[in-house]
Amino acid sequence: MTESHTSVLVVGGGPVGLALSCLLSGHGVDHVLIEAHPATSRHPKARGVSARSMEIFRRIGLEKAVRAAGLPAGQVHFYRGRDLVDPDYVRTGLAQESGESPEHTPSPGLICSQDVLEPLLLDRAEELAGSRVRLGTRLVSFTDDGLGVQAVIEERAAGRREYLRADWLVGCDGAASTVRAGAGIAMEGPTGLGRYLSIRFEAPLGHVVADRASASYFLTIPGRGGFMAVDNDRQWIYQYPLGADAGAAADPTDHQALAGLVRTAAGIPDLDVTVRDTMTWRMDAQLADSYRRSRVLLAGDAAHVIPPTGGHGMNTGIGDADNLAWKLAAVTAGYAGDALLDTYETERRPVARQIIDISTANATNRAGYRIDDELLLTATYRSAAVIPDSEHAGHPSTLDTSGYRPGCRPGERVPHIPLTPASADVTSTLDLVGPGFTLLTPDDEPQWQLQADAVQQTGIPLTLRAVRTAAQREAEPGQWARLVGADQADAALLVRPDGHIAWRGTCPPDLSTLPALLRRVIAAP
C-alpha cells in the first residue's frame, strides 16, 4: 500500500466535517477529508441554520450562497394545528422577532435543508482544498501511537487501500462514529426517546399553506408527527412517529401506504402524493465522555447526539468545528502547545450538555416551544484559552438561556456593531476579526501598534484593527463605549480567530506583557 502524510485527517463529510475543512483551509492547515459516501446527503435531515452558524459561513465566504438557497425569512415560522388545513391553527415566529430587540448579528439564521447545504459546503471545501477532499473513501482502521495516527483508508469504488499518516485525527463521522469507537471513548445518556419515519415526498401544497407558510408544521392531537417544509411548495418531509401501534402502515417500502399517511396527516384525502425517499431515525440524547484522547478528537454528532427539537444539533457541531480549527492551526504551526487542544473539550462539552438538556425538555413539552436563533450567540467560554476578568474567574463555559445580551467580557463572542460607511468586506465589527488573533482597539492609537509588533515578533499571527478609523466608525455613535463599559472605554480586546474574546485590558507599559498573555492563552511551549 502507498503511504502519505497530512497534518489533520478529518473523517466525515457532513456539514460539520465540511465546515471544519473550510475553516482549516482558511487557517492554512494541510488536511485530508474523507467521506465514505460517494455524494452528499439526499435527505434534508437537519434544516435550521442558526445565526452563529451563519456568522461562521460569513467568515468562510458562504453566507450569501446559503441565504440564497434557504427559505425566505418571512417563512421562518412554526405552525401548530390538527392538520395543514385546520382553521384554528396557531403560527408563531422565532424567539427573537424582528423589531423586538436591537440587531445582534449581521447574519440571522434561516432554514436551509441539509441536502441543499451540503453541496454548497462541498463546493467551497473543494475550492479551498482541491483533491484533498475525498468522497467515496472510508476509514478502515487507525492506530494512535501518541505522536500521530496511522490510518488505513480505502477508496471504495476501486477497493484500493493506502496508509495515511496524520498528526491529528478528527472524527466528524456521526452518531455511530468509527473514530469514537476506535479511540475507546464512551457515550453517556439515554437512547430511544422516540423513533420516527421520515418521508420525503412531492405534493402540490404551496397553495394550501399560502396564508400560513412556515418552516415546520407541528400536528396537534389527533394529528401525528409533523411536516417540514423544503420549499413550501412541492417538496416536503413528513415525520411520522413510530411506536407499538405503527404496524405495517409504516412499512418504508410500501409507498402507497405511506402516501396515505401523508394524506391523513395533511387533512386532504385526495392529495396527489409521490413518495421520493424514506429514512428511519431514533431520537437520542447522548454526550461523549471525552472530546479528546491523545491524537484523536471528536466533533459534531460523534461527540454529542442532540434531539432535533430546537434545531441545535448541526449548529452545535459547526460551533465545534469553529472552536477546534484555529486551535489545530496553532498547534500544527508550532507556536501553540498541545495543551491548547484540551481547551476544546473544556469549552465545548459544557455547551453541548446544556443544549442536550434544552432539546430534551423541548421534546417533552406538549405546549410547544419556540426556536431560539440567538441561543448559540450567548456561549461564554471559560478555559485556559481565556483570561477572565477577576469577577468571572472559575465559572464554567455556559449558554445564557434568558437571552443574548451583547458585551465585551473575556470568553464572550465579540459583539456585532454595524460600521459606516460600509465597504464590500466590512460592515460589522465581526468582519474585523481574523484569520489569526486580532487586537481590536476603540481608535487608531500608535501605542497599540507597538504592542502588536511585539506579539508578531514572537511568530504568533496577530492583526491590529480599530473600530473607529479615518475611513469608518460606528453607525450608532458611542455604541462601542456602551458595550465595553464606561470603566473600560480605553480598553482593547484580544480576540481569538473564532471571534471569542481572550483578554480585555488597557495598554500595558511593558512591551513584554501582551506577548506573555497571548502565550498563556495558547499554551505556548
Short mmCIF file of C-alpha atoms in Angstrom, two decimals:
data_model
loop_
_atom_site.label_atom_id
_atom_site.label_comp_id
_atom_site.label_asym_id
_atom_site.label_seq_id
_atom_site.Cartn_x
_atom_site.Cartn_y
_atom_site.Cartn_z
CA MET A 1 0.00 0.00 0.00
CA THR A 2 1.11 3.56 -0.66
CA GLU A 3 1.74 5.92 2.25
CA SER A 4 1.23 9.68 2.54
CA HIS A 5 1.15 12.30 5.29
CA THR A 6 -1.11 15.14 6.37
CA SER A 7 -1.35 17.37 9.42
CA VAL A 8 -5.04 16.63 10.05
CA LEU A 9 -7.25 13.79 8.85
CA VAL A 10 -10.95 14.65 9.01
CA VAL A 11 -13.26 11.64 8.86
CA GLY A 12 -16.82 12.50 7.79
CA GLY A 13 -18.06 14.83 5.09
CA GLY A 14 -21.36 16.03 6.50
CA PRO A 15 -21.94 19.69 7.42
CA VAL A 16 -19.55 19.56 10.39
CA GLY A 17 -16.68 17.86 8.58
CA LEU A 18 -17.05 20.07 5.52
CA ALA A 19 -17.20 23.21 7.67
CA LEU A 20 -14.07 22.05 9.50
CA SER A 21 -12.31 21.52 6.16
CA CYS A 22 -13.20 25.04 5.01
CA LEU A 23 -12.02 26.53 8.30
CA LEU A 24 -8.77 24.55 8.31
CA SER A 25 -8.08 25.74 4.76
CA GLY A 26 -8.71 29.31 5.87
CA HIS A 27 -6.08 28.85 8.57
CA GLY A 28 -3.64 27.32 6.10
CA VAL A 29 -3.70 23.83 7.62
CA ASP A 30 -2.80 20.90 5.39
CA HIS A 31 -5.52 18.29 5.80
CA VAL A 32 -7.39 15.46 4.13
CA LEU A 33 -11.13 14.92 4.45
CA ILE A 34 -12.60 11.50 3.69
CA GLU A 35 -16.28 10.60 3.41
CA ALA A 36 -17.48 7.04 2.90
CA HIS A 37 -20.49 8.02 0.79
CA PRO A 38 -19.85 8.88 -2.86
CA ALA A 39 -22.03 12.01 -2.75
CA THR A 40 -23.66 14.45 -0.35
CA SER A 41 -26.85 13.63 1.55
CA ARG A 42 -30.03 13.10 -0.50
CA HIS A 43 -32.24 13.58 2.56
CA PRO A 44 -32.91 17.01 4.11
CA LYS A 45 -32.17 15.83 7.69
CA ALA A 46 -31.14 19.00 9.56
CA ARG A 47 -32.60 22.26 8.23
CA GLY A 48 -32.20 25.08 10.72
CA VAL A 49 -29.02 27.15 10.32
CA SER A 50 -28.60 29.39 13.36
CA ALA A 51 -27.28 32.92 13.46
CA ARG A 52 -23.94 31.74 14.87
CA SER A 53 -23.52 29.20 12.07
CA MET A 54 -24.34 31.87 9.52
CA GLU A 55 -21.64 34.09 11.05
CA ILE A 56 -19.17 31.24 10.58
CA PHE A 57 -20.34 30.77 6.99
CA ARG A 58 -19.89 34.52 6.52
CA ARG A 59 -16.27 34.14 7.55
CA ILE A 60 -15.60 31.33 5.06
CA GLY A 61 -17.34 33.15 2.20
CA LEU A 62 -20.56 31.12 2.08
CA GLU A 63 -23.21 33.30 3.70
CA LYS A 64 -24.69 34.71 0.50
CA ALA A 65 -24.92 31.32 -1.19
CA VAL A 66 -26.57 29.69 1.83
CA ARG A 67 -29.04 32.55 2.21
CA ALA A 68 -29.96 32.36 -1.47
CA ALA A 69 -30.61 28.62 -1.14
CA GLY A 70 -32.73 28.84 2.03
CA LEU A 71 -36.36 29.59 2.70
CA PRO A 72 -37.34 33.28 2.69
CA ALA A 73 -37.10 34.87 6.11
CA GLY A 74 -40.85 35.51 6.14
CA GLN A 75 -41.47 31.75 6.17
CA VAL A 76 -39.39 31.04 9.29
CA HIS A 77 -42.46 30.45 11.45
CA PHE A 78 -43.85 27.47 13.31
CA TYR A 79 -47.36 26.17 12.72
CA ARG A 80 -49.49 24.17 15.13
CA GLY A 81 -52.77 22.62 14.12
CA ARG A 82 -54.64 19.32 13.80
CA ASP A 83 -53.64 19.15 10.12
CA LEU A 84 -52.48 21.51 7.38
CA VAL A 85 -55.99 22.84 6.74
CA ASP A 86 -57.02 23.40 10.37
CA PRO A 87 -58.85 26.78 10.51
CA ASP A 88 -57.90 27.15 14.19
CA TYR A 89 -54.13 26.90 13.66
CA VAL A 90 -51.57 28.91 15.63
CA ARG A 91 -48.47 30.35 13.93
CA THR A 92 -45.50 31.68 15.91
CA GLY A 93 -42.09 33.01 15.00
CA LEU A 94 -38.58 32.83 16.36
CA ALA A 95 -37.82 33.57 19.99
CA GLN A 96 -36.45 36.91 18.77
CA GLU A 97 -38.80 38.52 16.27
CA SER A 98 -37.52 41.28 14.03
CA GLY A 99 -38.00 44.59 15.78
CA GLU A 100 -38.27 43.06 19.25
CA SER A 101 -34.63 43.71 20.09
CA PRO A 102 -31.56 45.51 18.80
CA GLU A 103 -29.68 43.99 15.91
CA HIS A 104 -27.39 41.41 17.47
CA THR A 105 -25.92 39.87 14.33
CA PRO A 106 -25.33 40.78 10.69
CA SER A 107 -26.17 37.15 9.79
CA PRO A 108 -29.53 35.99 11.13
CA GLY A 109 -30.38 32.31 10.88
CA LEU A 110 -32.58 30.68 8.29
CA ILE A 111 -33.94 27.36 7.06
CA CYS A 112 -31.69 25.60 4.54
CA SER A 113 -32.10 21.82 4.37
CA GLN A 114 -29.03 19.63 4.64
CA ASP A 115 -29.37 18.18 1.13
CA VAL A 116 -29.09 21.74 -0.21
CA LEU A 117 -26.49 22.97 2.31
CA GLU A 118 -24.00 20.12 1.93
CA PRO A 119 -23.30 20.68 -1.80
CA LEU A 120 -22.55 24.34 -1.08
CA LEU A 121 -20.11 23.37 1.68
CA LEU A 122 -18.57 20.67 -0.51
CA ASP A 123 -18.01 23.08 -3.39
CA ARG A 124 -16.31 25.54 -1.05
CA ALA A 125 -14.21 22.84 0.63
CA GLU A 126 -13.05 21.53 -2.77
CA GLU A 127 -12.35 25.05 -3.96
CA LEU A 128 -10.04 25.55 -0.98
CA ALA A 129 -8.51 22.07 -0.56
CA GLY A 130 -8.95 20.50 -4.00
CA SER A 131 -8.35 16.77 -4.26
CA ARG A 132 -7.63 16.55 -0.53
CA VAL A 133 -11.42 16.31 -0.12
CA ARG A 134 -12.13 12.69 -0.99
CA LEU A 135 -15.66 11.32 -1.22
CA GLY A 136 -16.26 7.60 -1.60
CA THR A 137 -13.32 6.93 0.74
CA ARG A 138 -13.72 5.24 4.11
CA LEU A 139 -11.63 4.81 7.23
CA VAL A 140 -10.76 1.11 7.61
CA SER A 141 -8.72 1.33 10.81
CA PHE A 142 -6.27 3.54 12.69
CA THR A 143 -3.57 3.30 15.31
CA ASP A 144 -2.65 6.17 17.63
CA ASP A 145 0.96 5.96 18.82
CA GLY A 146 0.91 9.22 20.79
CA LEU A 147 2.94 11.06 18.15
CA GLY A 148 0.35 10.77 15.41
CA VAL A 149 -2.18 8.47 13.83
CA GLN A 150 -1.52 5.75 11.27
CA ALA A 151 -4.75 5.30 9.30
CA VAL A 152 -5.75 2.78 6.67
CA ILE A 153 -8.21 4.29 4.22
CA GLU A 154 -9.97 2.73 1.26
CA GLU A 155 -11.24 4.17 -1.99
CA ARG A 156 -14.46 2.18 -2.09
CA ALA A 157 -15.15 2.05 -5.84
CA ALA A 158 -11.74 0.65 -6.70
CA GLY A 159 -11.14 -1.21 -3.44
CA ARG A 160 -7.72 0.46 -3.26
CA ARG A 161 -6.24 0.91 0.21
CA GLU A 162 -3.47 3.20 1.42
CA TYR A 163 -1.72 4.27 4.58
CA LEU A 164 -2.22 7.85 5.65
CA ARG A 165 -0.12 9.24 8.47
CA ALA A 166 -1.74 12.20 10.25
CA ASP A 167 -0.59 14.30 13.16
CA TRP A 168 -4.21 14.59 14.31
CA LEU A 169 -7.42 12.70 13.56
CA VAL A 170 -10.83 14.37 13.90
CA GLY A 171 -13.95 12.22 13.90
CA CYS A 172 -16.89 14.06 12.31
CA ASP A 173 -18.47 10.75 11.34
CA GLY A 174 -21.78 10.91 13.13
CA ALA A 175 -23.56 9.19 15.98
CA ALA A 176 -22.23 5.74 15.04
CA SER A 177 -18.69 7.13 14.86
CA THR A 178 -15.97 4.69 13.80
CA VAL A 179 -13.39 7.16 15.11
CA ARG A 180 -15.01 7.37 18.54
CA ALA A 181 -15.23 3.57 18.79
CA GLY A 182 -11.62 3.18 17.68
CA ALA A 183 -10.47 5.66 20.31
CA GLY A 184 -12.42 3.83 23.01
CA ILE A 185 -14.48 6.87 24.02
CA ALA A 186 -17.85 6.02 25.56
CA MET A 187 -21.16 7.86 25.24
CA GLU A 188 -23.44 8.63 28.17
CA GLY A 189 -27.16 9.42 28.15
CA PRO A 190 -30.47 7.91 27.08
CA THR A 191 -31.29 6.41 23.69
CA GLY A 192 -34.63 5.59 22.10
CA LEU A 193 -36.51 8.69 23.30
CA GLY A 194 -38.53 8.29 20.12
CA ARG A 195 -38.45 6.62 16.72
CA TYR A 196 -39.59 8.28 13.51
CA LEU A 197 -40.07 7.51 9.86
CA SER A 198 -39.03 10.48 7.75
CA ILE A 199 -40.89 10.50 4.43
CA ARG A 200 -39.65 12.80 1.69
CA PHE A 201 -42.43 13.43 -0.79
CA GLU A 202 -43.73 15.72 -3.50
CA ALA A 203 -47.23 17.19 -3.36
CA PRO A 204 -48.84 20.44 -4.57
CA LEU A 205 -49.23 22.03 -1.12
CA GLY A 206 -47.97 25.53 -1.91
CA HIS A 207 -51.47 26.96 -2.37
CA VAL A 208 -52.73 25.11 0.72
CA VAL A 209 -50.21 26.80 3.06
CA ALA A 210 -50.02 30.12 1.22
CA ASP A 211 -51.57 32.04 4.13
CA ARG A 212 -49.72 30.09 6.83
CA ALA A 213 -46.32 29.31 5.32
CA SER A 214 -43.93 28.06 7.98
CA ALA A 215 -40.68 26.19 8.40
CA SER A 216 -42.25 23.42 10.49
CA TYR A 217 -45.83 22.27 10.86
CA PHE A 218 -46.44 20.55 14.21
CA LEU A 219 -49.60 18.47 14.33
CA THR A 220 -51.67 18.63 17.50
CA ILE A 221 -53.94 15.83 18.72
CA PRO A 222 -55.44 13.89 16.97
CA GLY A 223 -52.73 14.54 14.35
CA ARG A 224 -49.47 12.60 14.43
CA GLY A 225 -45.98 13.93 13.86
CA GLY A 226 -45.45 16.94 11.63
CA PHE A 227 -44.37 18.35 8.29
CA MET A 228 -41.13 20.11 7.46
CA ALA A 229 -41.01 22.47 4.51
CA VAL A 230 -38.23 22.00 2.00
CA ASP A 231 -39.50 24.68 -0.41
CA ASN A 232 -43.04 25.31 0.94
CA ASP A 233 -44.37 24.38 -2.46
CA ARG A 234 -43.92 20.83 -3.78
CA GLN A 235 -41.01 19.46 -1.73
CA TRP A 236 -41.83 18.24 1.78
CA ILE A 237 -40.91 15.91 4.61
CA TYR A 238 -43.41 14.18 6.86
CA GLN A 239 -42.10 12.94 10.21
CA TYR A 240 -44.24 10.01 11.30
CA PRO A 241 -43.75 8.78 14.88
CA LEU A 242 -43.18 5.05 15.13
CA GLY A 243 -44.50 3.12 18.09
CA ALA A 244 -46.05 -0.15 19.12
CA ASP A 245 -49.17 0.67 17.10
CA ALA A 246 -47.32 1.69 13.91
CA GLY A 247 -47.57 -1.78 12.37
CA ALA A 248 -47.45 -2.41 8.65
CA ALA A 249 -48.78 1.08 7.91
CA ALA A 250 -45.27 2.42 8.48
CA ASP A 251 -43.51 -0.07 6.19
CA PRO A 252 -40.93 2.20 4.46
CA THR A 253 -41.12 0.14 1.27
CA ASP A 254 -44.90 0.49 0.86
CA HIS A 255 -45.11 3.86 -0.86
CA GLN A 256 -48.85 3.59 -1.37
CA ALA A 257 -49.45 3.20 2.36
CA LEU A 258 -47.00 6.00 3.12
CA ALA A 259 -48.83 8.32 0.74
CA GLY A 260 -51.99 7.50 2.69
CA LEU A 261 -50.28 8.53 5.94
CA VAL A 262 -49.32 11.85 4.35
CA ARG A 263 -52.89 12.49 3.13
CA THR A 264 -54.35 11.74 6.56
CA ALA A 265 -51.84 13.98 8.33
CA ALA A 266 -52.36 16.80 5.84
CA GLY A 267 -56.14 16.55 6.14
CA ILE A 268 -56.52 16.35 2.34
CA PRO A 269 -57.90 12.91 1.31
CA ASP A 270 -57.37 13.43 -2.43
CA LEU A 271 -53.87 14.97 -2.23
CA ASP A 272 -51.59 13.90 -5.09
CA VAL A 273 -48.56 12.44 -3.23
CA THR A 274 -45.36 10.97 -4.67
CA VAL A 275 -43.02 9.41 -2.12
CA ARG A 276 -39.39 10.03 -3.08
CA ASP A 277 -37.32 8.76 -0.18
CA THR A 278 -37.59 7.47 3.39
CA MET A 279 -35.32 7.32 6.40
CA THR A 280 -35.91 5.83 9.86
CA TRP A 281 -34.22 7.53 12.77
CA ARG A 282 -34.11 7.37 16.54
CA MET A 283 -34.10 10.26 18.99
CA ASP A 284 -31.19 10.00 21.42
CA ALA A 285 -29.64 12.41 23.92
CA GLN A 286 -26.01 11.41 24.41
CA LEU A 287 -22.70 13.05 25.17
CA ALA A 288 -19.18 11.66 24.74
CA ASP A 289 -17.22 11.11 27.93
CA SER A 290 -14.32 12.96 26.34
CA TYR A 291 -13.74 15.05 23.22
CA ARG A 292 -10.06 14.12 23.01
CA ARG A 293 -7.99 11.04 23.52
CA SER A 294 -4.31 11.51 22.71
CA ARG A 295 -4.17 12.43 18.98
CA VAL A 296 -7.87 11.82 18.32
CA LEU A 297 -10.61 14.45 18.63
CA LEU A 298 -14.38 14.31 18.12
CA ALA A 299 -16.79 16.89 16.72
CA GLY A 300 -20.46 17.07 15.82
CA ASP A 301 -22.67 14.00 16.31
CA ALA A 302 -19.59 11.91 17.06
CA ALA A 303 -19.26 13.97 20.25
CA HIS A 304 -22.91 14.67 21.05
CA VAL A 305 -26.25 13.35 19.82
CA ILE A 306 -28.85 16.07 20.34
CA PRO A 307 -32.63 15.68 19.95
CA PRO A 308 -33.74 17.73 16.92
CA THR A 309 -36.38 19.54 18.98
CA GLY A 310 -34.87 23.01 18.89
CA GLY A 311 -32.76 22.77 15.76
CA HIS A 312 -29.44 22.95 17.59
CA GLY A 313 -27.71 19.67 16.67
CA MET A 314 -25.98 20.58 13.41
CA ASN A 315 -25.31 24.11 14.65
CA THR A 316 -23.60 22.85 17.80
CA GLY A 317 -21.37 20.72 15.58
CA ILE A 318 -20.49 23.66 13.34
CA GLY A 319 -19.57 25.56 16.50
CA ASP A 320 -17.29 22.66 17.47
CA ALA A 321 -15.53 22.96 14.11
CA ASP A 322 -15.02 26.68 14.55
CA ASN A 323 -13.55 26.23 18.03
CA LEU A 324 -11.30 23.37 17.01
CA ALA A 325 -9.98 24.64 13.67
CA TRP A 326 -7.92 27.56 14.93
CA LYS A 327 -6.51 25.50 17.79
CA LEU A 328 -5.36 22.77 15.41
CA ALA A 329 -3.89 25.51 13.21
CA ALA A 330 -1.92 26.98 16.10
CA VAL A 331 -0.63 23.61 17.28
CA THR A 332 0.30 22.30 13.82
CA ALA A 333 2.08 25.59 13.02
CA GLY A 334 4.20 25.09 16.14
CA TYR A 335 3.52 28.31 18.03
CA ALA A 336 0.99 26.75 20.44
CA GLY A 337 1.32 23.81 22.79
CA ASP A 338 -0.71 20.59 22.59
CA ALA A 339 -2.45 21.61 25.83
CA LEU A 340 -4.39 24.20 23.81
CA LEU A 341 -6.40 21.31 22.35
CA ASP A 342 -7.55 20.34 25.85
CA THR A 343 -9.45 23.64 25.99
CA TYR A 344 -11.62 22.41 23.10
CA GLU A 345 -13.38 19.97 25.42
CA THR A 346 -13.37 22.40 28.33
CA GLU A 347 -15.19 24.99 26.24
CA ARG A 348 -17.46 22.93 24.01
CA ARG A 349 -18.57 19.96 26.11
CA PRO A 350 -20.49 22.03 28.73
CA VAL A 351 -22.26 23.86 25.89
CA ALA A 352 -23.31 20.55 24.33
CA ARG A 353 -24.50 19.30 27.74
CA GLN A 354 -26.73 22.35 28.09
CA ILE A 355 -28.04 22.05 24.53
CA ILE A 356 -28.91 18.38 25.07
CA ASP A 357 -30.87 19.27 28.20
CA ILE A 358 -32.73 22.12 26.47
CA SER A 359 -33.59 19.97 23.44
CA THR A 360 -34.70 17.01 25.57
CA ALA A 361 -37.02 19.30 27.53
CA ASN A 362 -38.42 20.62 24.25
CA ALA A 363 -39.18 17.06 23.14
CA THR A 364 -41.49 16.53 26.12
CA ASN A 365 -43.11 19.98 26.03
CA ARG A 366 -46.68 19.38 24.83
CA ALA A 367 -47.40 23.11 24.81
CA GLY A 368 -44.73 23.56 22.16
CA TYR A 369 -41.55 25.60 22.09
CA ARG A 370 -40.02 28.43 20.12
CA ILE A 371 -36.78 28.19 18.16
CA ASP A 372 -34.09 30.41 19.69
CA ASP A 373 -31.96 31.61 16.78
CA GLU A 374 -29.63 33.57 19.06
CA LEU A 375 -29.03 30.97 21.78
CA LEU A 376 -25.61 29.96 20.47
CA LEU A 377 -24.55 33.62 20.36
CA THR A 378 -24.65 33.54 24.17
CA ALA A 379 -21.84 30.97 24.51
CA THR A 380 -19.26 32.20 27.00
CA TYR A 381 -16.05 30.18 27.30
CA ARG A 382 -14.07 29.60 30.46
CA SER A 383 -10.79 27.75 29.97
CA ALA A 384 -7.05 28.23 29.91
CA ALA A 385 -7.54 29.83 26.47
CA VAL A 386 -9.36 32.78 28.08
CA ILE A 387 -8.01 35.23 30.66
CA PRO A 388 -11.18 36.20 32.53
CA ASP A 389 -11.96 39.34 34.42
CA SER A 390 -11.46 38.70 38.13
CA GLU A 391 -15.19 38.53 38.90
CA HIS A 392 -15.76 35.79 36.31
CA ALA A 393 -12.81 33.55 37.11
CA GLY A 394 -13.72 29.94 37.91
CA HIS A 395 -17.09 29.91 36.13
CA PRO A 396 -17.68 27.09 33.61
CA SER A 397 -18.39 27.59 29.93
CA THR A 398 -22.09 28.22 29.51
CA LEU A 399 -25.04 29.45 27.47
CA ASP A 400 -27.45 32.10 28.71
CA THR A 401 -30.98 30.78 28.19
CA SER A 402 -32.50 34.09 29.28
CA GLY A 403 -31.41 35.70 26.02
CA TYR A 404 -28.44 37.26 24.31
CA ARG A 405 -27.06 40.45 25.83
CA PRO A 406 -24.04 41.75 23.93
CA GLY A 407 -20.95 42.58 25.90
CA CYS A 408 -17.18 42.60 25.79
CA ARG A 409 -16.26 40.30 28.65
CA PRO A 410 -13.50 37.73 28.07
CA GLY A 411 -14.95 34.44 26.85
CA GLU A 412 -17.85 36.06 25.04
CA ARG A 413 -18.22 36.38 21.28
CA VAL A 414 -17.13 39.85 20.23
CA PRO A 415 -20.35 41.87 19.76
CA HIS A 416 -21.72 42.92 16.40
CA ILE A 417 -21.57 46.69 15.91
CA PRO A 418 -22.64 48.00 12.47
CA LEU A 419 -19.95 50.14 10.88
CA THR A 420 -20.28 53.06 8.48
CA PRO A 421 -19.50 53.85 5.77
CA ALA A 422 -19.83 50.16 4.98
CA SER A 423 -17.43 48.66 2.48
CA ALA A 424 -17.96 45.49 0.50
CA ASP A 425 -15.99 43.46 3.04
CA VAL A 426 -16.53 45.28 6.33
CA THR A 427 -20.00 46.17 7.63
CA SER A 428 -19.65 44.87 11.19
CA THR A 429 -17.07 44.57 13.94
CA LEU A 430 -17.29 40.82 13.26
CA ASP A 431 -15.68 41.48 9.88
CA LEU A 432 -12.63 42.96 11.61
CA VAL A 433 -11.75 39.62 13.23
CA GLY A 434 -9.29 37.01 11.94
CA PRO A 435 -7.93 34.96 10.39
CA GLY A 436 -5.34 34.96 13.19
CA PHE A 437 -5.66 36.79 16.51
CA THR A 438 -7.00 40.32 16.40
CA LEU A 439 -6.17 43.20 18.73
CA LEU A 440 -9.34 45.27 18.49
CA THR A 441 -8.99 48.83 19.76
CA PRO A 442 -11.51 51.68 20.00
CA ASP A 443 -9.38 54.08 17.89
CA ASP A 444 -6.17 54.13 15.88
CA GLU A 445 -3.62 54.59 18.66
CA PRO A 446 0.14 54.31 18.00
CA GLN A 447 0.94 52.71 21.36
CA TRP A 448 -1.16 49.65 20.46
CA GLN A 449 0.85 49.20 17.24
CA LEU A 450 3.97 48.76 19.37
CA GLN A 451 2.17 46.07 21.36
CA ALA A 452 1.04 44.32 18.16
CA ASP A 453 4.57 44.44 16.76
CA ALA A 454 5.90 42.82 19.94
CA VAL A 455 3.45 39.93 19.55
CA GLN A 456 4.18 39.46 15.86
CA GLN A 457 7.91 39.21 16.60
CA THR A 458 7.16 36.03 18.61
CA GLY A 459 5.73 34.36 15.48
CA ILE A 460 2.12 34.47 16.65
CA PRO A 461 -0.20 35.82 13.93
CA LEU A 462 -1.97 38.97 15.13
CA THR A 463 -3.56 41.90 13.32
CA LEU A 464 -4.27 45.32 14.83
CA ARG A 465 -7.71 46.67 13.89
CA ALA A 466 -9.63 49.71 15.20
CA VAL A 467 -13.37 50.25 15.42
CA ARG A 468 -13.03 53.96 14.63
CA THR A 469 -10.61 55.00 11.90
CA ALA A 470 -10.37 57.78 9.34
CA ALA A 471 -12.38 55.56 6.99
CA GLN A 472 -15.04 54.07 9.31
CA ARG A 473 -16.91 54.48 12.58
CA GLU A 474 -19.87 53.02 14.45
CA ALA A 475 -23.15 53.53 12.66
CA GLU A 476 -24.59 54.43 16.07
CA PRO A 477 -22.12 56.80 17.78
CA GLY A 478 -20.97 55.64 21.20
CA GLN A 479 -22.13 52.03 20.82
CA TRP A 480 -18.64 50.62 21.38
CA ALA A 481 -18.20 52.59 24.62
CA ARG A 482 -21.60 51.42 25.90
CA LEU A 483 -20.81 47.76 25.22
CA VAL A 484 -17.27 47.74 26.53
CA GLY A 485 -18.29 49.69 29.64
CA ALA A 486 -17.60 53.20 30.87
CA ASP A 487 -14.78 51.97 33.12
CA GLN A 488 -13.18 50.20 30.15
CA ALA A 489 -13.60 52.92 27.50
CA ASP A 490 -9.94 52.83 26.51
CA ALA A 491 -9.60 49.06 26.68
CA ALA A 492 -8.66 46.86 23.77
CA LEU A 493 -9.93 43.35 23.12
CA LEU A 494 -7.67 40.45 22.25
CA VAL A 495 -9.95 38.39 20.01
CA ARG A 496 -9.31 34.77 19.09
CA PRO A 497 -9.71 33.55 15.50
CA ASP A 498 -13.14 32.11 16.38
CA GLY A 499 -14.37 35.57 17.39
CA HIS A 500 -14.34 34.99 21.15
CA ILE A 501 -12.57 37.45 23.41
CA ALA A 502 -9.44 36.06 25.07
CA TRP A 503 -8.50 39.16 27.10
CA ARG A 504 -9.63 42.72 27.77
CA GLY A 505 -7.41 45.46 29.11
CA THR A 506 -5.73 48.82 28.76
CA CYS A 507 -2.39 49.31 27.07
CA PRO A 508 0.35 47.83 29.30
CA PRO A 509 3.51 49.89 29.81
CA ASP A 510 5.80 46.90 29.24
CA LEU A 511 6.07 45.52 25.69
CA SER A 512 6.59 42.01 27.07
CA THR A 513 3.18 41.90 28.78
CA LEU A 514 0.88 41.27 25.82
CA PRO A 515 3.11 38.58 24.24
CA ALA A 516 3.19 36.83 27.61
CA LEU A 517 -0.61 36.97 27.91
CA LEU A 518 -1.04 35.56 24.44
CA ARG A 519 1.47 32.78 25.05
CA ARG A 520 -0.55 31.87 28.13
CA VAL A 521 -3.75 31.73 26.06
CA ILE A 522 -2.25 29.34 23.51
CA ALA A 523 -0.29 27.22 25.98
CA ALA A 524 2.88 28.12 24.09
CA PRO A 525 5.71 25.64 24.57
#
